[in-house]
Coordinates of C-alpha atoms in Angstrom, one line a residue:
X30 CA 36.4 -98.7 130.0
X31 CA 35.5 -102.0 127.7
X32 CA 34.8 -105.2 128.8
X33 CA 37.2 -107.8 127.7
X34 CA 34.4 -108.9 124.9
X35 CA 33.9 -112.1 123.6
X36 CA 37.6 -112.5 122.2
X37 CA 39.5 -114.0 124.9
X38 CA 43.2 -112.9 125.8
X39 CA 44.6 -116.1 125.7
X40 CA 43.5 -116.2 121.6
X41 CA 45.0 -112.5 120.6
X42 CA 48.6 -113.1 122.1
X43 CA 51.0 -115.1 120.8
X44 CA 53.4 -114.9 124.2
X45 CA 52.5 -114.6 127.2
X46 CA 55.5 -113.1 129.6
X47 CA 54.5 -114.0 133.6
X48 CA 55.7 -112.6 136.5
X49 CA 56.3 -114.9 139.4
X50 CA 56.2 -113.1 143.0
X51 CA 52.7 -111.6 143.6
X52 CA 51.4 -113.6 140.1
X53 CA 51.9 -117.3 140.6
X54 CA 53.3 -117.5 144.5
X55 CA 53.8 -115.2 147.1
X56 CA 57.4 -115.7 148.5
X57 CA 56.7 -119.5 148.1
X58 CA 53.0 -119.8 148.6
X59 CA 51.1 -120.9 145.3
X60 CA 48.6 -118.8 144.1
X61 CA 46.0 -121.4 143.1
X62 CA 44.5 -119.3 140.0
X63 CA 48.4 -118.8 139.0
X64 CA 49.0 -122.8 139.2
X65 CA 45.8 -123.8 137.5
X66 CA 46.4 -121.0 134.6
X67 CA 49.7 -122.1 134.0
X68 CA 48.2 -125.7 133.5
X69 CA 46.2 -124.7 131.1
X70 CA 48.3 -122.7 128.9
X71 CA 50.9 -126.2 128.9
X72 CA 47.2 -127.7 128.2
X73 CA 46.7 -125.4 125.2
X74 CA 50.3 -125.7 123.4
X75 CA 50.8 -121.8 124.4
X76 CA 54.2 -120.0 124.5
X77 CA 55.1 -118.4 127.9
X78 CA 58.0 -117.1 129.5
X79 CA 58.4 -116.4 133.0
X80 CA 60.5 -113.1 133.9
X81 CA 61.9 -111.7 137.5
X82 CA 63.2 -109.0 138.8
X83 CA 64.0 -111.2 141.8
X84 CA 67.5 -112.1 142.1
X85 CA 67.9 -114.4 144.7
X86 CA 67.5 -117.7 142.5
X87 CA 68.8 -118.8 139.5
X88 CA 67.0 -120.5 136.6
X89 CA 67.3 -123.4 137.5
X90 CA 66.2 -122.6 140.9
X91 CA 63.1 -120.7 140.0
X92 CA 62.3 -123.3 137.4
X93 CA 62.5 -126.1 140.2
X94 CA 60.4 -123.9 143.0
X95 CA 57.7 -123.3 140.4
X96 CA 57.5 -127.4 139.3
X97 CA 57.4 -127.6 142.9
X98 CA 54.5 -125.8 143.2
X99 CA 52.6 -127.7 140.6
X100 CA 54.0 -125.7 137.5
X101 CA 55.7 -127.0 134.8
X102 CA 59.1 -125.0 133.7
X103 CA 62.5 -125.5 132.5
X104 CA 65.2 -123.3 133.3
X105 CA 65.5 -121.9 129.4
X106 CA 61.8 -120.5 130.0
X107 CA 63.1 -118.2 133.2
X108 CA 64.5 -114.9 132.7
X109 CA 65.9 -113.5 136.2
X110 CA 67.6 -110.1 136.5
X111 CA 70.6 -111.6 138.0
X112 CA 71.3 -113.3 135.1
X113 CA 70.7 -110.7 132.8
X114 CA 72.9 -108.2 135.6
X115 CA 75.7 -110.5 135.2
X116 CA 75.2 -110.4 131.2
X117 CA 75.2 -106.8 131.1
X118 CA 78.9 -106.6 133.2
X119 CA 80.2 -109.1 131.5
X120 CA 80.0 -106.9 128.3
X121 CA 81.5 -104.2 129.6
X122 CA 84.7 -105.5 131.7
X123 CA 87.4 -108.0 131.0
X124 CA 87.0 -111.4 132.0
X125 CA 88.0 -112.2 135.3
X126 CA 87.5 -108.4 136.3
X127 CA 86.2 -108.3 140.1
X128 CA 82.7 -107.7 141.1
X129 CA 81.4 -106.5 144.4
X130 CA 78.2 -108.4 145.1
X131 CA 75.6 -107.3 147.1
X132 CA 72.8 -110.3 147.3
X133 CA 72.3 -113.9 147.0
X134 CA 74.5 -116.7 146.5
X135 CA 72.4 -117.2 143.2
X136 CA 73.5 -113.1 141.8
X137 CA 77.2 -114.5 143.3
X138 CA 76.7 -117.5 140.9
X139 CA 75.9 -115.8 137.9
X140 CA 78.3 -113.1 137.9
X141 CA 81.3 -116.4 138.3
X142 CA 79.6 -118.0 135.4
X143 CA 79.6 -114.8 133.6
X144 CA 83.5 -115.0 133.8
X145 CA 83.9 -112.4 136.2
X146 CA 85.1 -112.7 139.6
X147 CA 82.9 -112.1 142.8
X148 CA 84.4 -110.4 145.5
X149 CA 82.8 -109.4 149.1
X150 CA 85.1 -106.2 150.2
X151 CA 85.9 -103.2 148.5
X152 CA 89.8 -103.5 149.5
X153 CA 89.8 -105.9 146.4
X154 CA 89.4 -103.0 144.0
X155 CA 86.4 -104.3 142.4
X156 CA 85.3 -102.6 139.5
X157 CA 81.7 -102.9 139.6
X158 CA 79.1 -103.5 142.3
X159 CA 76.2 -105.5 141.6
X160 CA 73.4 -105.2 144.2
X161 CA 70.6 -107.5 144.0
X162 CA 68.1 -108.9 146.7
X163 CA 69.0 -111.2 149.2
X164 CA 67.4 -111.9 152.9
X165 CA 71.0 -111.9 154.1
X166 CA 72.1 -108.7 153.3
X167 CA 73.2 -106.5 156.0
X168 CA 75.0 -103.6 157.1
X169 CA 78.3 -104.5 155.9
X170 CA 77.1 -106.1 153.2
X171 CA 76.1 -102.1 152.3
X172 CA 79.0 -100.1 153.8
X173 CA 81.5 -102.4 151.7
X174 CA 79.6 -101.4 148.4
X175 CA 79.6 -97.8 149.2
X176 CA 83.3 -97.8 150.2
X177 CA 83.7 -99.3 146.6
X178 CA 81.0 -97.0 144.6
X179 CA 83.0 -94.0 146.2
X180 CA 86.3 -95.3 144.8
X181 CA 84.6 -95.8 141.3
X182 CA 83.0 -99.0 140.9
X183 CA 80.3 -98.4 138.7
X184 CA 76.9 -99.2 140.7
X185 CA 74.4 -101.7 138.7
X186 CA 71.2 -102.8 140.8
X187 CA 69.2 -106.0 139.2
X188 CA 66.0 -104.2 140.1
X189 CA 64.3 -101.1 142.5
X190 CA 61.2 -103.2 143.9
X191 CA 60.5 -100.9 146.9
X192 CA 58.7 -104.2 148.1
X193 CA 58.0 -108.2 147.8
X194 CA 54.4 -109.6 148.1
X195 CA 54.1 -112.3 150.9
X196 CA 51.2 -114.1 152.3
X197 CA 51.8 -111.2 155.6
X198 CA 51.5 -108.4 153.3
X199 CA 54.5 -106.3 151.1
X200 CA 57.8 -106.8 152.8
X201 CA 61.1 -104.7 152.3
X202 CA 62.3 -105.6 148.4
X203 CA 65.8 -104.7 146.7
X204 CA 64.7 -101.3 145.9
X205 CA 64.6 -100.5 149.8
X206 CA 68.2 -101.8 150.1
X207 CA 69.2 -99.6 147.0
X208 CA 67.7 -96.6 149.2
X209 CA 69.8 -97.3 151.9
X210 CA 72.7 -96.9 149.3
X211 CA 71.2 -93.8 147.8
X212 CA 71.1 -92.2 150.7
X213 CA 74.3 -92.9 151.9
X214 CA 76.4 -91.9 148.7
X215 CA 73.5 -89.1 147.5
X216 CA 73.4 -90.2 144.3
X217 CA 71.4 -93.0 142.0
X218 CA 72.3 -96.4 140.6
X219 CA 74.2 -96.0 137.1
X220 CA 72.5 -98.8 135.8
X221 CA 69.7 -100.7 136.5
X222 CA 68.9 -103.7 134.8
X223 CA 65.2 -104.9 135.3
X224 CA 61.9 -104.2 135.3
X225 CA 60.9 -101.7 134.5
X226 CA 63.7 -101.3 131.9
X227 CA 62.3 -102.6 128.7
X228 CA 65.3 -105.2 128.7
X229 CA 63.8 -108.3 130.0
X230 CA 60.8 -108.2 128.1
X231 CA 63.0 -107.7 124.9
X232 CA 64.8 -110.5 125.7
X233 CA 62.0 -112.5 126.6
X234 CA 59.9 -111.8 122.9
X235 CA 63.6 -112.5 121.1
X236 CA 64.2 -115.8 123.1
X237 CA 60.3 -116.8 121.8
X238 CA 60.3 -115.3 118.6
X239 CA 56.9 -113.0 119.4
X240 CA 55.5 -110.2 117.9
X241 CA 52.5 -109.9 119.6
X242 CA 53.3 -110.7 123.4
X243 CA 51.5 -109.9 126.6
X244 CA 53.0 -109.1 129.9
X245 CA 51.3 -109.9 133.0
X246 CA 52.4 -109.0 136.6
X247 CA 50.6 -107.9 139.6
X248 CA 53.0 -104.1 140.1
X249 CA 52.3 -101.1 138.5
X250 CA 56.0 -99.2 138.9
X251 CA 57.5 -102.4 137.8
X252 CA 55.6 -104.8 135.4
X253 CA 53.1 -102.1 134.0
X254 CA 55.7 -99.7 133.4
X255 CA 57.8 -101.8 131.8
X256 CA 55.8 -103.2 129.2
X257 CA 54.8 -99.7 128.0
X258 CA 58.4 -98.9 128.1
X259 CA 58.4 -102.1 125.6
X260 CA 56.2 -100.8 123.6
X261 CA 53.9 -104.3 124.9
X262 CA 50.3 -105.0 126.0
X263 CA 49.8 -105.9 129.9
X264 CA 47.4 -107.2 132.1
X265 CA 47.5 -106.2 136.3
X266 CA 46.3 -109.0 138.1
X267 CA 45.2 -108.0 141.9
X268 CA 46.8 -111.0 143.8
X269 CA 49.8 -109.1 144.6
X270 CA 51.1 -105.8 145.1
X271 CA 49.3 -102.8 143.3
X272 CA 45.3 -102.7 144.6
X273 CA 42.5 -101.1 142.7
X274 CA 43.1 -97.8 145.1
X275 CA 46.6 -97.8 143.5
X276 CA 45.1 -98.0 139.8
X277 CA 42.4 -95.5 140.3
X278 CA 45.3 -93.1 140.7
X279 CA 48.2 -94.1 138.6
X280 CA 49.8 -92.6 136.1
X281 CA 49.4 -92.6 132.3
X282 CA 53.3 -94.3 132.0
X283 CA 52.2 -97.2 134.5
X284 CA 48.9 -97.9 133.4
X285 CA 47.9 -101.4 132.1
X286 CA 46.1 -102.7 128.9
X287 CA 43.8 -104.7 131.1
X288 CA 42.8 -105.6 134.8
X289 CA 41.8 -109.1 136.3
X290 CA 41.5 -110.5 139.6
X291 CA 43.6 -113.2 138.7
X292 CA 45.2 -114.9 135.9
X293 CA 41.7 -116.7 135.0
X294 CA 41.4 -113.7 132.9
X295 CA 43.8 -114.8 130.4
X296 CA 40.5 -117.7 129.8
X297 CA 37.3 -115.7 130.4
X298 CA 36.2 -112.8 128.6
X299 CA 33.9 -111.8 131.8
X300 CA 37.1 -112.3 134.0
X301 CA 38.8 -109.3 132.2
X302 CA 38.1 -105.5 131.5
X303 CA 39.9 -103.5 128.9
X304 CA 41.2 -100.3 130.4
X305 CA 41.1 -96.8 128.9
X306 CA 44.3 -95.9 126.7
X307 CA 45.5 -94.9 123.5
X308 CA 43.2 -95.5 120.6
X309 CA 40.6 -96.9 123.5
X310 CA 38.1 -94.1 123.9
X311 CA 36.5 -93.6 127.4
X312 CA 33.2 -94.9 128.1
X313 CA 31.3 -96.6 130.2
X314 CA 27.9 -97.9 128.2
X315 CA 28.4 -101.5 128.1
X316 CA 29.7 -101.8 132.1
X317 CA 26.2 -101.4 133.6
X318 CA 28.0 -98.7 136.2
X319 CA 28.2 -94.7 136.5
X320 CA 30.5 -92.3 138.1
X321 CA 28.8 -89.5 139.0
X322 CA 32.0 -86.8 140.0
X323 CA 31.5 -83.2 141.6
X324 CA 34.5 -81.7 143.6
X325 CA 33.9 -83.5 146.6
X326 CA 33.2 -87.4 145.5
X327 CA 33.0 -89.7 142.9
X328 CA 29.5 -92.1 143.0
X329 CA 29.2 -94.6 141.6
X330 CA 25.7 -96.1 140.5
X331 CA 24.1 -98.5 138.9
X332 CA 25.1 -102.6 138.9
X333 CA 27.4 -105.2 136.8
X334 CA 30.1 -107.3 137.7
X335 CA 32.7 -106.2 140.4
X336 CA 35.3 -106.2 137.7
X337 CA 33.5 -103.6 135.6
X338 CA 32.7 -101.4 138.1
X339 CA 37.0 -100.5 138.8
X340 CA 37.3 -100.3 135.3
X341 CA 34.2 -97.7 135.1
X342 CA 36.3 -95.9 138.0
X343 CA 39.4 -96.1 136.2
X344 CA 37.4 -94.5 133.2
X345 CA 36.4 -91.6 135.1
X346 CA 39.2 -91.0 137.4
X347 CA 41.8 -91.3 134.5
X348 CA 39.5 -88.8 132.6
X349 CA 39.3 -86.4 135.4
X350 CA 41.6 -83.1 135.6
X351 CA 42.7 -84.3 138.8
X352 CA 42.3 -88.4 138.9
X353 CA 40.5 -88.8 142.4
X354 CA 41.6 -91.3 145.3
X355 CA 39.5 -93.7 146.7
X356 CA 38.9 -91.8 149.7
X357 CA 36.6 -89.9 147.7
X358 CA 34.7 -92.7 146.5
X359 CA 31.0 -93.2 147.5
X360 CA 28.2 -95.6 146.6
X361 CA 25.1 -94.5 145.2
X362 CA 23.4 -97.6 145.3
X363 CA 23.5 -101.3 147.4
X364 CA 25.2 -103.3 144.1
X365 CA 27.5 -100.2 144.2
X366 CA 28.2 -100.8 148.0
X367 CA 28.9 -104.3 147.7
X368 CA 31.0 -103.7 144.4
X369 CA 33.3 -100.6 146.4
X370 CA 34.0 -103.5 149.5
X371 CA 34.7 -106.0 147.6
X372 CA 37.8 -103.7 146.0
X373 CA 38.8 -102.9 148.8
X374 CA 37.5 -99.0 148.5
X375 CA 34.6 -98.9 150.5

């Protein structure tokens, strides 16, 4: 583990690729450290792209909730796996070629102004279903799309969130409704088009012209391992989904560049800690904390900031044969006490 140093983030990206759910709002409640960093990137003159897997709005949509909520954005700056769903079948079939949709009226929207035709039953012989979330999907929303999978529409989902972040706590996402699917019809998608496929992200450094971009979301399956897939630099924020007990365990292919509690780490070196990777060796000297691990805990001792001490745990757990769980995390001191609660593992 390294702290962030005295470079800032903002200074060694040249794009900077935001999440919206769980990063700047939560359904539609701001996140205030998501509004105020977004101000001061505008502020600053620096590039930034906002990417969803959602796909219940469209650009325009998402562009307008966000200046709603006190954040500048125009609709060429949102990239929405709906649209890029809808770009993906327009490729493949003719133009006005039906398309079973499963979702919002926004995924409907996009796959009409894709030139194809959107159609609700399977007795239309559509040739593709497109599921994407939607709080109005329901029952036969599902046994329509499985009538028309098992006929051989091909079967594209926008995204496999398993959950959204809301202000109550994660709540069913598209991935649980693509379950529902994958259970009835025993099989998987045979596309799907967001995060954390690569695609978005692509798109998003092509539509900016980067070659040194950052991602930054607040999921591990999703945002995390879809910049590596990218081959891109990412930061976890801890103001949605994925908590520091999630990161102490996660895998190499969904683990980020960097942690913060929030997206004032993109403006304060001490609001920031590099995480252990490839070509970033292991260590813990410069965090103030120690992990002391036998085969029934992990201790940690010693003092520093909050931040440091997870990414000291991350160092050892991640080092470990077996990365431990938080439920084998102790403190071995009072700062170490404090430090463990305040994560949410003590």
């Amino acid at each position: 583990m390294r702290h962030g140093g005295a470079v800032r983030l903002l200074d060694a990206y040249d794009l900077f690729i935001l999440d919206l759910d769980g990063v700047l709002y939560l359904i539609e409640e701001p996140i205030s450290a998501g509004v105020k960093a977004v101000g001061r990137l505008r502020a600053d003159g620096r590039p930034l792209l906002y990417v969803t897997n959602n796909a219940s709005r469209r650009a325009t949509e998402v562009a307008g909730l966000l200046t709603e909520l006190g954040m500048v954005a125009r609709p060429e700056e949102v990239l929405t796996s709906a649209a890029a769903a809808a770009e993906v079948l327009a490729a493949r079939f003719p133009a006005g070629a039906p398309v079973l949709v499963v979702g919002a009226d926004a995924l409907r929207t996009e796959v009409r102004a894709a030139g194809l035709e959107p159609v609700a039953t399977a007795d239309a012989a559509p040739v593709a279903v497109v599921q994407g979330y939607g709080r109005q999907v329901g029952w036969t929303d599902l046994a329509e799309a499985a009538v028309a999978v098992r006929n051989g529409a091909l079967w594209v989902a926008t995204n496999t969130d398993r959950t959204l972040p809301s202000p109550r706590g994660p709540l069913p996402g598209n991935g649980s409704l693509v379950a529902v699917l994958r259970t009835a019809l025993g099989r998987e998608p045979d596309l799907v088009v967001g995060k954390p496929e690569p695609a978005l992200f692509h798109a998003a450094a092509r539509r900016a012209g980067a070659a040194r971009p950052l991602v930054v979301g607040d999921r591990l399956d999703t945002d995390m391992a879809g910049a590596i897939r990218a081959g891109m630099d990412s930061l976890l924020v801890l103001t949605g989904v994925s908590s520091p007990a999630d990161l102490l365990v996660a895998a190499p292919e969904v683990r980020p560049t960097y942690v913060a509690r929030d997206l004032h780490g993109l403006f304060e070196p001490d609001g920031v800690v590099r995480l252990p990777g490839p070509g970033t060796p292991v260590t813990d000297e410069d965090s103030g904390w120690r992990v002391e691990v036998d085969a029934d805990s992990a201790t940690l001792t010693g003092s520093g900031t909050t931040l440091a001490a997870l990414g000291t745990l991350c160092a050892a757990a991640w080092s470990a044969a077996d990365p431990f769980p938080a439920a084998r995390v102790a403190a071995g001191s009072e700062p170490a006490r404090l430090a463990l609660s305040e994560l949410g593992l003590g």
